[in-house]
Short mmCIF file of C-alpha atoms and ligand atoms in Angstrom, two decimals:
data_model
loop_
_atom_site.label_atom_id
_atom_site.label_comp_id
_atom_site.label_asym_id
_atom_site.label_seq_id
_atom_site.Cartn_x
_atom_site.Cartn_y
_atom_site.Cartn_z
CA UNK A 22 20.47 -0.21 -7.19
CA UNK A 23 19.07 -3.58 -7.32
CA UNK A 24 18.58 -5.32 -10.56
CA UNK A 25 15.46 -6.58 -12.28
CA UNK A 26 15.41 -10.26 -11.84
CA UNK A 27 12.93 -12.78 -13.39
CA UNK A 28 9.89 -13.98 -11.30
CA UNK A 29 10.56 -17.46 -9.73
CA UNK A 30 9.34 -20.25 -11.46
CA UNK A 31 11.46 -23.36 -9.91
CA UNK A 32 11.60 -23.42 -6.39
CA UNK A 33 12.38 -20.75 -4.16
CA UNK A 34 13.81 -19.64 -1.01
CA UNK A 35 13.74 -16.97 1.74
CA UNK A 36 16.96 -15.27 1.45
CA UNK A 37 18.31 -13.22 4.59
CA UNK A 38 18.83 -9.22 3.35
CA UNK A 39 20.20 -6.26 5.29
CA UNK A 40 18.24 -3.39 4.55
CA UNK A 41 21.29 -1.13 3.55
CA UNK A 42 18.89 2.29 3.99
CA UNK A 43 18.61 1.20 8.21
CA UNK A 44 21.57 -0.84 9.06
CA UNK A 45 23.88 1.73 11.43
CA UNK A 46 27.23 -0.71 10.58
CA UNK A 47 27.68 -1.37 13.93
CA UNK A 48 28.53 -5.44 13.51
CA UNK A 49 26.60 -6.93 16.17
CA UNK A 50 25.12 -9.16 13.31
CA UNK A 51 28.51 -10.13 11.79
CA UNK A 52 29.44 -10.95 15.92
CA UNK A 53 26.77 -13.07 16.32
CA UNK A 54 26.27 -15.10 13.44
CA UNK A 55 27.70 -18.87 14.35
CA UNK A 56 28.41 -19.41 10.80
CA UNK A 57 30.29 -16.48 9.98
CA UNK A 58 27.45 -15.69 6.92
CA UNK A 59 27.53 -11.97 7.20
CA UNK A 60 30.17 -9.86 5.93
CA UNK A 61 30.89 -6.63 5.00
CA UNK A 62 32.75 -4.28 3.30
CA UNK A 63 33.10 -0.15 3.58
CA UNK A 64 29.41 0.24 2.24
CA UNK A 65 27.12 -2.34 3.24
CA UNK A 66 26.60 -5.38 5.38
CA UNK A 67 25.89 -8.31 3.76
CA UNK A 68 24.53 -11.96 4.20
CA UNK A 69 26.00 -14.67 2.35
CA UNK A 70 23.26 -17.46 1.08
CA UNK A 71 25.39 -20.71 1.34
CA UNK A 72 26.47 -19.85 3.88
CA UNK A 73 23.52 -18.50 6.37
CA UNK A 74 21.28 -21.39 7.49
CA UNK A 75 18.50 -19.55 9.06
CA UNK A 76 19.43 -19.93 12.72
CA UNK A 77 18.24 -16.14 12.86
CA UNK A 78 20.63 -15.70 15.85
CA UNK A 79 22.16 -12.24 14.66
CA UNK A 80 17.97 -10.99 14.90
CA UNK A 81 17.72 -10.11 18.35
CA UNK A 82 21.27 -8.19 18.78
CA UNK A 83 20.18 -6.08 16.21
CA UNK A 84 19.63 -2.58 17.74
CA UNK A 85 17.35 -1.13 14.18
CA UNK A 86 15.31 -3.90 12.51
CA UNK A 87 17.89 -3.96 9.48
CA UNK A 88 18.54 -7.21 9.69
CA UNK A 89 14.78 -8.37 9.91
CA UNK A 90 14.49 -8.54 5.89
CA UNK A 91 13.87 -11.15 3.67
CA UNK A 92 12.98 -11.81 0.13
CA UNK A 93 11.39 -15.17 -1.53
CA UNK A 94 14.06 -15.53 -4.81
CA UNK A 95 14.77 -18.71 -6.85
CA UNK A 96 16.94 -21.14 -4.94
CA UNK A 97 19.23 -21.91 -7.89
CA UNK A 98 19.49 -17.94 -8.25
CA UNK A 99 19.68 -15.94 -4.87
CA UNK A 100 20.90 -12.61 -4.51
CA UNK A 101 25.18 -12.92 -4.71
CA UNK A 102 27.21 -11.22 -2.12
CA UNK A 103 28.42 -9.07 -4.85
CA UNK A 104 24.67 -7.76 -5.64
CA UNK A 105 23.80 -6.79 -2.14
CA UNK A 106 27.20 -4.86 -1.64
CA UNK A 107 26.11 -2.68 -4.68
CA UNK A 108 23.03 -2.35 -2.90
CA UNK A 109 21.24 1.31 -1.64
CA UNK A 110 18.02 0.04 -1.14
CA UNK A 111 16.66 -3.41 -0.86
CA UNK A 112 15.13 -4.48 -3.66
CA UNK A 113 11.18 -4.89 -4.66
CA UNK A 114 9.51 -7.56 -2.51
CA UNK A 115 7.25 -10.35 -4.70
CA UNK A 116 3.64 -11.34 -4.26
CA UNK A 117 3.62 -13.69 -0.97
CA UNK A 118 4.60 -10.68 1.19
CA UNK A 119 2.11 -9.75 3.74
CA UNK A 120 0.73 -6.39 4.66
CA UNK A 121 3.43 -5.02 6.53
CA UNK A 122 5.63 -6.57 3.70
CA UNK A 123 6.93 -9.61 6.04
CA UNK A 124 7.53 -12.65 3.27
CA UNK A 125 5.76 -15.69 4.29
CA UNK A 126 6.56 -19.63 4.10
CA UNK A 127 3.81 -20.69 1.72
CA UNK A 128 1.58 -22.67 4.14
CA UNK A 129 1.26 -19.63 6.66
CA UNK A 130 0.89 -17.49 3.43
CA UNK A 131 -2.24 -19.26 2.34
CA UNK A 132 -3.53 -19.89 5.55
CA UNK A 133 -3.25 -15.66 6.08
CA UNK A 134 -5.06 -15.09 2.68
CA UNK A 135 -8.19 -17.20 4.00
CA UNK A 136 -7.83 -14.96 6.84
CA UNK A 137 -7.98 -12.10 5.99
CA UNK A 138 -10.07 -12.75 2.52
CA UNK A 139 -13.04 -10.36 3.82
CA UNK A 140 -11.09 -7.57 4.43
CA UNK A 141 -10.34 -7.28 0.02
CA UNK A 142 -6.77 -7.62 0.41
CA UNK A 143 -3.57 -6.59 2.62
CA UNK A 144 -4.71 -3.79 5.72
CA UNK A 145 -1.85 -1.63 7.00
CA UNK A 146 -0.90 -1.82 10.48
CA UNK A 147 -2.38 0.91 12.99
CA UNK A 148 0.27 3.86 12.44
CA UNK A 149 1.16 3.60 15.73
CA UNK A 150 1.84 -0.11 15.73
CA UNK A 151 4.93 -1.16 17.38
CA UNK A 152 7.31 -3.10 15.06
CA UNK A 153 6.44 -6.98 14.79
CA UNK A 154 8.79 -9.31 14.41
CA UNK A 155 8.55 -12.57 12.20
CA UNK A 156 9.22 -15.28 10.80
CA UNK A 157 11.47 -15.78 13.56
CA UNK A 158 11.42 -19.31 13.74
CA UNK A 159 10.84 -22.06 10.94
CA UNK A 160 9.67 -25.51 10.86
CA UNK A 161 13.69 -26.45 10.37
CA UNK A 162 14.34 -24.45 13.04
CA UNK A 163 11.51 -24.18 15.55
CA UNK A 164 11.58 -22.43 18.98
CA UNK A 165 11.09 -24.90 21.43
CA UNK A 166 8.53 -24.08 24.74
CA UNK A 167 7.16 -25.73 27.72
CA UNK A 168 4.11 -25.64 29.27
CA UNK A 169 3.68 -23.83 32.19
CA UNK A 170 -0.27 -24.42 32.59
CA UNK A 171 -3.21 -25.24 30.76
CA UNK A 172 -6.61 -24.66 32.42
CA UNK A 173 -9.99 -25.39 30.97
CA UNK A 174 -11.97 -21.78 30.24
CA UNK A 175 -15.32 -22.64 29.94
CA UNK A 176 -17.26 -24.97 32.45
CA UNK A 177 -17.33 -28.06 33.03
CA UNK A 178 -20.71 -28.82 31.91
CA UNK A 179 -19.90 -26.68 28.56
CA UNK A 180 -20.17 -29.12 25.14
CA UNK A 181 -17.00 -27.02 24.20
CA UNK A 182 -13.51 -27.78 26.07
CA UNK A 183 -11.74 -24.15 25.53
CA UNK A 184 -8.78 -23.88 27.01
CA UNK A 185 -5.76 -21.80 28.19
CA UNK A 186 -2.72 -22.91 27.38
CA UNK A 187 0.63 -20.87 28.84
CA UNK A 188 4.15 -21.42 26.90
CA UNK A 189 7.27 -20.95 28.71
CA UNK A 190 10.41 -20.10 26.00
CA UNK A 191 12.79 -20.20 28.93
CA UNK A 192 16.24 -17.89 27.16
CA UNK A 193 14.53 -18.46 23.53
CA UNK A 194 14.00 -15.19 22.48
CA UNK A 195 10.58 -15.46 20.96
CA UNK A 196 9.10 -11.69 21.47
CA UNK A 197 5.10 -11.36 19.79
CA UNK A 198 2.67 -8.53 19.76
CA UNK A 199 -0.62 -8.67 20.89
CA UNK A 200 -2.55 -9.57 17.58
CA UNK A 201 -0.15 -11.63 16.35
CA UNK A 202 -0.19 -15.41 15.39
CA UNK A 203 2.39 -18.34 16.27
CA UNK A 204 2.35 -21.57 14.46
CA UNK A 205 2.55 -25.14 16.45
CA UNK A 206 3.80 -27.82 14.51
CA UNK A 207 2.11 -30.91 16.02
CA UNK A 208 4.13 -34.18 16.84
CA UNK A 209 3.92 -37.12 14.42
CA UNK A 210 2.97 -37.81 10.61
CA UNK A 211 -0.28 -37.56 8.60
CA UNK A 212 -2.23 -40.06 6.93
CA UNK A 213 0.64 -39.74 3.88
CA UNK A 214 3.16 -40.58 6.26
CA UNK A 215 4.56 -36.16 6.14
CA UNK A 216 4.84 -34.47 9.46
CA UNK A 217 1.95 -32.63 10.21
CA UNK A 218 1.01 -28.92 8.81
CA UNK A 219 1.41 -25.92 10.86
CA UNK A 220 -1.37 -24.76 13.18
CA UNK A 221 -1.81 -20.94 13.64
CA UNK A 222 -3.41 -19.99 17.08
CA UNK A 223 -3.21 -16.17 18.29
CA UNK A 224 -1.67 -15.05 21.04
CA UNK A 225 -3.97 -14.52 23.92
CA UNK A 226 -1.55 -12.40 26.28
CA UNK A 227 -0.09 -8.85 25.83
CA UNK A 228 3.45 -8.42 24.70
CA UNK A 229 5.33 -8.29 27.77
CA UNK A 230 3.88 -12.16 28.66
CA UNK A 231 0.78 -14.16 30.63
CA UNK A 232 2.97 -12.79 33.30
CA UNK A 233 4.46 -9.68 33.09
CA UNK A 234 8.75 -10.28 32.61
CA UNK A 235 8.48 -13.94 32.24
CA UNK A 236 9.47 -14.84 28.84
CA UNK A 237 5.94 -16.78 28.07
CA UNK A 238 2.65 -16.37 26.49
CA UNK A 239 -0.58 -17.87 26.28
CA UNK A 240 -2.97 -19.44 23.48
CA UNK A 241 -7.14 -19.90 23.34
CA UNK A 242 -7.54 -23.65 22.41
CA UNK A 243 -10.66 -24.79 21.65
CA UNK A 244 -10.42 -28.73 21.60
CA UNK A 245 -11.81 -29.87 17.92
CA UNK A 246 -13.75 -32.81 17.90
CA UNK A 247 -16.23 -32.33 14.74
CA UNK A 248 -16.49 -30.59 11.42
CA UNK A 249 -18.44 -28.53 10.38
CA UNK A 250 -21.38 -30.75 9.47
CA UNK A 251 -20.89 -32.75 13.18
CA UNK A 252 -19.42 -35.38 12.32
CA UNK A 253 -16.79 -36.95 14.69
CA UNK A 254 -13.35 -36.04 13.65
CA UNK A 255 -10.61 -34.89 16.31
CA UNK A 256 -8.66 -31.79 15.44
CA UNK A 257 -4.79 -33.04 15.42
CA UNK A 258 -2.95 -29.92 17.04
CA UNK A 259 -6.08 -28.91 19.23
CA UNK A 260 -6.39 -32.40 21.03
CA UNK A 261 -2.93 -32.54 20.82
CA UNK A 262 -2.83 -29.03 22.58
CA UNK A 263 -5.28 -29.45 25.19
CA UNK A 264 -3.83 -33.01 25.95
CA UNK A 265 -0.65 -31.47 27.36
CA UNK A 266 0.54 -31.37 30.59
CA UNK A 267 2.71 -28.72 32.81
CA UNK A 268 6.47 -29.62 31.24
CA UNK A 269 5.30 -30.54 28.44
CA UNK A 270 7.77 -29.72 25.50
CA UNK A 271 5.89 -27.90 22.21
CA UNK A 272 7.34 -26.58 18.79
CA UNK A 273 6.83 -23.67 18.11
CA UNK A 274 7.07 -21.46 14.42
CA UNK A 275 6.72 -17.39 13.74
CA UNK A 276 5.49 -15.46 14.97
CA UNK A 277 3.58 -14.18 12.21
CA UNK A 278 1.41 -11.02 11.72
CA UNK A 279 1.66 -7.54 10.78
CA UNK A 280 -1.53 -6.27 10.37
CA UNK A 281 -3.97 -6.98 13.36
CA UNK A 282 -1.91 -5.03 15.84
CA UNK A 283 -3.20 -2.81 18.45
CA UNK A 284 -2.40 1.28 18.75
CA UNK A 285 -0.05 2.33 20.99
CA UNK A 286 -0.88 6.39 20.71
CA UNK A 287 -2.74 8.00 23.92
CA UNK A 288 -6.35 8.01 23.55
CA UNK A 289 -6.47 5.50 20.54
CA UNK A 290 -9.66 3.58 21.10
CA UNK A 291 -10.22 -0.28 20.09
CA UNK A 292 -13.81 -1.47 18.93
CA UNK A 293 -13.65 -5.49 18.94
CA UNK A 294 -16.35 -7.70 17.46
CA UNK A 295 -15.53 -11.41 18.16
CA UNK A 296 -17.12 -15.17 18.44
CA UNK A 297 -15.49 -17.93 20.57
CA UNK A 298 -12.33 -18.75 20.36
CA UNK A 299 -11.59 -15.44 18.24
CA UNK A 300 -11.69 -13.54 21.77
CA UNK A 301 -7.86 -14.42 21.90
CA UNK A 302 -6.69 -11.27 20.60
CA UNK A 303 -9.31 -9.19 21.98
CA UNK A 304 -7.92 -10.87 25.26
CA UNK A 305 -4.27 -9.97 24.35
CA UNK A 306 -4.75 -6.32 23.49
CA UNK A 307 -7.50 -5.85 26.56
CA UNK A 308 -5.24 -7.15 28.80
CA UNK A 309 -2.39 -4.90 27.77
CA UNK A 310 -4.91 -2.22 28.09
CA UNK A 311 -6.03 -3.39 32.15
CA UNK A 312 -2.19 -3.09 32.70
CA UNK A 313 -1.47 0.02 31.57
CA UNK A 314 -4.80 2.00 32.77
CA UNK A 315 -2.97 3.10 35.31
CA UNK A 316 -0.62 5.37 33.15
CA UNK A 317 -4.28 6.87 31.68
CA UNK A 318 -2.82 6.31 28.07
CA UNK A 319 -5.79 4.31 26.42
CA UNK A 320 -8.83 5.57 25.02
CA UNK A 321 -12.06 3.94 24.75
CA UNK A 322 -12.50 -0.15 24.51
CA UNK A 323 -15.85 -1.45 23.22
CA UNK A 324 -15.90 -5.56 22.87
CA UNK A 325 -18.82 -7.21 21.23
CA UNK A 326 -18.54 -11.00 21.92
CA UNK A 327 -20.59 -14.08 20.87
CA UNK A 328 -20.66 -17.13 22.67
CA UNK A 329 -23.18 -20.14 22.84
CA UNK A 330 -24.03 -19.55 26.90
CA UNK A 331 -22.24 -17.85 29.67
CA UNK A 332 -20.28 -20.83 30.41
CA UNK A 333 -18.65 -21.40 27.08
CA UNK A 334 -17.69 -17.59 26.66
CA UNK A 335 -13.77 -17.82 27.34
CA UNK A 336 -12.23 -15.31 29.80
CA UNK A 337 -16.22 -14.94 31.05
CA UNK A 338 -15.15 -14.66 34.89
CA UNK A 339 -12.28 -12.01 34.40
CA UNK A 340 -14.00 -9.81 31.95
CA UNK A 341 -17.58 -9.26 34.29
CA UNK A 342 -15.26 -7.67 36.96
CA UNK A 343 -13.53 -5.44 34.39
CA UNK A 344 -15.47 -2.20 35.49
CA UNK A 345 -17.54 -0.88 33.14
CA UNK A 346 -15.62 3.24 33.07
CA UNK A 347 -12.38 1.08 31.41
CA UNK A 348 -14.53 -1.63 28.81
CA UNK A 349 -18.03 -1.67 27.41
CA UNK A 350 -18.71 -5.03 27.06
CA UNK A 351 -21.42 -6.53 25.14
CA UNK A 352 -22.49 -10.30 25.42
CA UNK A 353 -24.49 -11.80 22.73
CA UNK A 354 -25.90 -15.40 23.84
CA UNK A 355 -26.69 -17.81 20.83
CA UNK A 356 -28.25 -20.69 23.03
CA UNK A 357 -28.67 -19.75 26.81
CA UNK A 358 -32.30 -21.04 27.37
CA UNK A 359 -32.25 -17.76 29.73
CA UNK A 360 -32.12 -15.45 27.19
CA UNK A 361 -33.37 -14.60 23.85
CA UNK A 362 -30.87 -15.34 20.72
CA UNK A 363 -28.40 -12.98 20.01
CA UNK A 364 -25.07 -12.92 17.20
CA UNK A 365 -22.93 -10.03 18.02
CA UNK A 366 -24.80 -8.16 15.20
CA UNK A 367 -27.58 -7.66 16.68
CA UNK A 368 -26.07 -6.25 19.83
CA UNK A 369 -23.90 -3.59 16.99
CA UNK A 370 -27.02 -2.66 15.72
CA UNK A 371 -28.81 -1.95 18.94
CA UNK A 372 -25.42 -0.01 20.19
CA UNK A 373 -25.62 1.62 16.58
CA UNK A 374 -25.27 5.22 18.44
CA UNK A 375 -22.34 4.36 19.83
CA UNK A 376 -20.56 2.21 17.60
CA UNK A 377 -20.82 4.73 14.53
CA UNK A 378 -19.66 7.44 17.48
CA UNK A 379 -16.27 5.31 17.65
CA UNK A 380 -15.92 4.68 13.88
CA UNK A 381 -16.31 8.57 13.34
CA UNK A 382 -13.41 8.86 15.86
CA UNK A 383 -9.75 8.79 13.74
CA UNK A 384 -8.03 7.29 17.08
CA UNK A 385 -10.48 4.10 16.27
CA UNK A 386 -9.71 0.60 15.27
CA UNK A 387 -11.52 -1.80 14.53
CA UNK A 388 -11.01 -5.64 14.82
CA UNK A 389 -12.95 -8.53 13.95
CA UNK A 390 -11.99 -12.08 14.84
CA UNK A 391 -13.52 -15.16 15.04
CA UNK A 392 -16.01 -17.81 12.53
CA UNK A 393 -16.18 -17.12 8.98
CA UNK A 394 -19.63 -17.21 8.91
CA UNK A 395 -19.74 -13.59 11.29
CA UNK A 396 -18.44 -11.57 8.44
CA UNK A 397 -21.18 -11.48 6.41
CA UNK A 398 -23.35 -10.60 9.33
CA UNK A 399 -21.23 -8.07 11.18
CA UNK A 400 -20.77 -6.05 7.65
CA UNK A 401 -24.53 -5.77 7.71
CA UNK A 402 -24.59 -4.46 11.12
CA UNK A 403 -21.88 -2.12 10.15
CA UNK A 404 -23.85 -1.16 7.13
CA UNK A 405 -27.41 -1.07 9.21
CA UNK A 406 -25.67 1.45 12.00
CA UNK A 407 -24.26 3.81 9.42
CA UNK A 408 -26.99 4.18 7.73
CA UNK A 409 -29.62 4.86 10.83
CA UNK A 410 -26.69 7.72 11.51
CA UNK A 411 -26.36 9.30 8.09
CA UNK A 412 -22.86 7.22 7.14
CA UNK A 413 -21.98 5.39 4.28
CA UNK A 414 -20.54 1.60 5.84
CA UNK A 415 -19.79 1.46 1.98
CA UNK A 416 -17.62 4.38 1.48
CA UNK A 417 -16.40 4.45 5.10
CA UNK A 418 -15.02 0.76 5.14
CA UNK A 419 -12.43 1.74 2.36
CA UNK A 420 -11.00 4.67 4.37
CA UNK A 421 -10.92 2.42 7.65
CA UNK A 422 -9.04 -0.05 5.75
CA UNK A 423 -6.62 2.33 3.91
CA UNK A 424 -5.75 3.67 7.01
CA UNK A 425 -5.15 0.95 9.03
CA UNK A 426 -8.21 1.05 11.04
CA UNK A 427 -10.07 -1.96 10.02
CA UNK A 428 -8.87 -5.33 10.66
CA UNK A 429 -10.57 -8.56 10.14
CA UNK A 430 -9.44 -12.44 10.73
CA UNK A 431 -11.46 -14.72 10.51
CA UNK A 432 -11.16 -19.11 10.26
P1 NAP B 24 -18.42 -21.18 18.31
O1 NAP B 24 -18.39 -21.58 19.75
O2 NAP B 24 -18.81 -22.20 17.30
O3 NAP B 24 -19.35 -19.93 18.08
C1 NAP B 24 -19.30 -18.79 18.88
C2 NAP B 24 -20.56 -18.03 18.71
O4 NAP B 24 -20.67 -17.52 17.38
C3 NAP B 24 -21.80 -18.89 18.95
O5 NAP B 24 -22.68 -18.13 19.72
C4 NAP B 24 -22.32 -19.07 17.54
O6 NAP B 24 -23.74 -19.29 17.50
C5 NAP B 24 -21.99 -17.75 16.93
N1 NAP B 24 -22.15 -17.73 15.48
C6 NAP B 24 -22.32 -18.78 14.63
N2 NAP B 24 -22.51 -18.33 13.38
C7 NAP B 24 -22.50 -16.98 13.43
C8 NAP B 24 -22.67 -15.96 12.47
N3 NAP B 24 -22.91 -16.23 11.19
N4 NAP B 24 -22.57 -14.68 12.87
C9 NAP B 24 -22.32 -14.38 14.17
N5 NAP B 24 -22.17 -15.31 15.13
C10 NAP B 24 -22.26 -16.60 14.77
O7 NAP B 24 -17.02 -20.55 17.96
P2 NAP B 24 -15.61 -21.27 18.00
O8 NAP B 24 -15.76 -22.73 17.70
O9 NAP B 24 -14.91 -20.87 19.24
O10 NAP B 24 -14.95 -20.63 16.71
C11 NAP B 24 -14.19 -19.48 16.75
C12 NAP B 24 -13.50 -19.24 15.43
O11 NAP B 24 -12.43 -18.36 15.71
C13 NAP B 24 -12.91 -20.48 14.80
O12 NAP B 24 -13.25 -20.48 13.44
C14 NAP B 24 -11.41 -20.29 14.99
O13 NAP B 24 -10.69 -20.86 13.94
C15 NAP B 24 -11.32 -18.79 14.97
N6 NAP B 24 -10.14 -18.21 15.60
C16 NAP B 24 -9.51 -18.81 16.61
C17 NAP B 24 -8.36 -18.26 17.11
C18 NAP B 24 -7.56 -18.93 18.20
O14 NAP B 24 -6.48 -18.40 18.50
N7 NAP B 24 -7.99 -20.02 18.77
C19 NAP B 24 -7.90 -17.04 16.62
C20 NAP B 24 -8.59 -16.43 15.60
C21 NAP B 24 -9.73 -17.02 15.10
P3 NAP B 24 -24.46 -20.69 17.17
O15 NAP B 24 -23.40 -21.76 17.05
O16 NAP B 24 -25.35 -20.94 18.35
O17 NAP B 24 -25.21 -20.44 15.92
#
């Protein structure tokens, strides 16, 4: 069994684990590890700390997930080899895991807790969730992709440039879920002379690619040039982003995320309330939806997405010919001198009927991407709607959550 060691208090590293309980001993690991880390003996499989660098070559080959684990331990004290070939189980994991228990480098870590802050705390996956797969790639060891488009999203008169960036990983292995983030390290140094933080975007195509059996996928960049009180200030990985050209060679970190992933059961429904640039995953999982409608496995898709005016909505052109039978689709306009105002929870409210109709339905989940700011509001909505239809948001909330049913990210 694994011992009880004390918390880390130095500095620490992610240490490469076998999960013992999973592994099914049949050495593709030990084949394909380039620096002969991983060993064994008659009972377990085993990764040796000096030894393994991180390359995360033996991930792929592995045909259960075993070798997917990892712990945060004190560098001066990892696990031994000796430990983990005692080893049943793996042992407990320590605060900076995320939902689905993934341990996080600290910058994505804290940049996930602001994420996810409005949700109280870690959501389990969907139960139907495929597996994700993280932390593949590190800032010491990034993926590298090329750009096989980027095309500007919202008009050309728009104030905001959003735009849709495709990555190419050529034979990099780099597989993502819909719902899940990937981290771009930008090129260059900050104003204290250290190379530039991670940027998380999410991934706006389903899991199989922007195009179906090419190994690529495709971001939602909004180019960055305020804050949030308008002054001038250029975002450095969303200029950066948009600035780049077909060929273009970008580094790439993660992917990260095991909580805002789609269902994968027949007749599991999706409810999606985003703004802007948080449409990316409701693009991703939508998308993988319009694919497979054929096979008649989804249920019901509701999106409810906020936007400043027709042309800045991203994706505006492809979703108004989605029919209406596969996606009910509802447009709130914040500043189309056509229309009245609208924030996406006023168009929950007025939909209350139907939206408390899905979150009554167990084959429901819920996602909510996008600005900060929307939380507050959409919760009200949420609470306004259950109440007009004899629910408690309140008391309802907590069971969506427990189960995996309620997701929220928001920036
Ligand atoms: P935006 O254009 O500034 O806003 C989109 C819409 O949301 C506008 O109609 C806006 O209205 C409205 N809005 C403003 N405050 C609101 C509130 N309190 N409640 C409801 N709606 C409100 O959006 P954006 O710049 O694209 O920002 C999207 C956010 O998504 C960013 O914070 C980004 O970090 C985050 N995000 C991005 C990704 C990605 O992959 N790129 C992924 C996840 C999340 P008015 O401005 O007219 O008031």
């Amino acid at each position: 069994m694994p011992m009880d060691r004390p918390a880390a208090t130095g500095e620490t590293m992610r240490q490469h684990l076998i999960d013992p309980e999973i592994c099914i001993r049949c050495n593709t690991c030990e084949e394909s590890c380039p620096k002969g880390a991983v060993t064994h003996d008659a009972r377990n499989y085993v990764v040796d700390p000096l030894r393994c660098e991180g390359c995360n070559d033996c991930l792929a080959p592995c045909p259960t997930g075993a070798i997917d684990n990892w712990r945060n331990v004190p560098r001066e004290r990892p696990f031994t080899l000796d430990e983990q070939l005692a080893w049943d189980t793996l042992p407990a994991r320590d605060g900076t895991a995320d939902a689905g228990g993934a341990e996080l480098p600290a910058e994505v870590a804290a940049i996930a807790a602001v994420a996810t802050a409005g949700q109280g705390g870690a959501v389990p996956p969907p139960w139907s969730a495929a597996h994700p797969y993280v932390n593949l790639y590190s800032a010491q060891h990034p993926a590298i992709a090329t750009v096989s488009g980027n095309f500007r999203l919202t008009d050309e008169s728009a104030s905001a440039d959003v735009r849709h960036i495709v990555l190419d990983f050529g034979a990099t292995a780099f597989p993502v879920l819909e719902g899940q983030t990937i981290g771009i390290l930008p090129p260059g140094v900050d104003g204290d002379g250290k190379p530039h933080h991670v940027r998380l975007y999410s991934v706006a195509s389903p899991r199989e690619g922007e195009r179906p059996r090419y190994n690529n996928l495709a971001l939602t960049v909004k180019r960055v040039t305020e804050d949030h009180e308008g002054r001038t200030v250029l975002g450095v990985a969303s200029n950066y982003l948009c600035d780049l050209a077909k060929g273009d060679r970008v580094k790439v970190v993660g992917p990260y995320g095991t909580s805002f992933l789609m269902p994968n059961h027949p007749g599991s429904s999706l409810l999606m309330v985003c703004t802007g640039t948080g449409s990316a995953p409701m693009r991703a999982m939508t998308e993988r939806r319009r694919r497979r409608h054929a096979l008649g496995e989804g249920g019901r898709l509701m999106l409810f997405f906020g936007a400043r005016a027709p042309g800045e909505l991203p994706y505006f052109g492809p979703l108004s010919k989605l029919p209406a039978e596969f996606i009910d689709i509802n447009l709130a306009f914040s500043r189309d001198p056509d229309r009245p105002r609208h924030y996406v929870q006023d168009l929950i409210r007025a939909r209350g009927a139907d939206v408390v109709r899905m979150l009554d339905d167990a084959d429901c989940h819920v996602y909510v991407c996008g600005l900060k700011a929307m939380e507050a509001g959409v919760d009200a909505a949420f609470t306004d709607a259950c109440r007009q239809h004899g629910r408690d948001w309140n008391a309802l909330v907590l069971l969506l959550r427990a189960s995996g049913r309620y997701h929220v990210e928001t920036y």
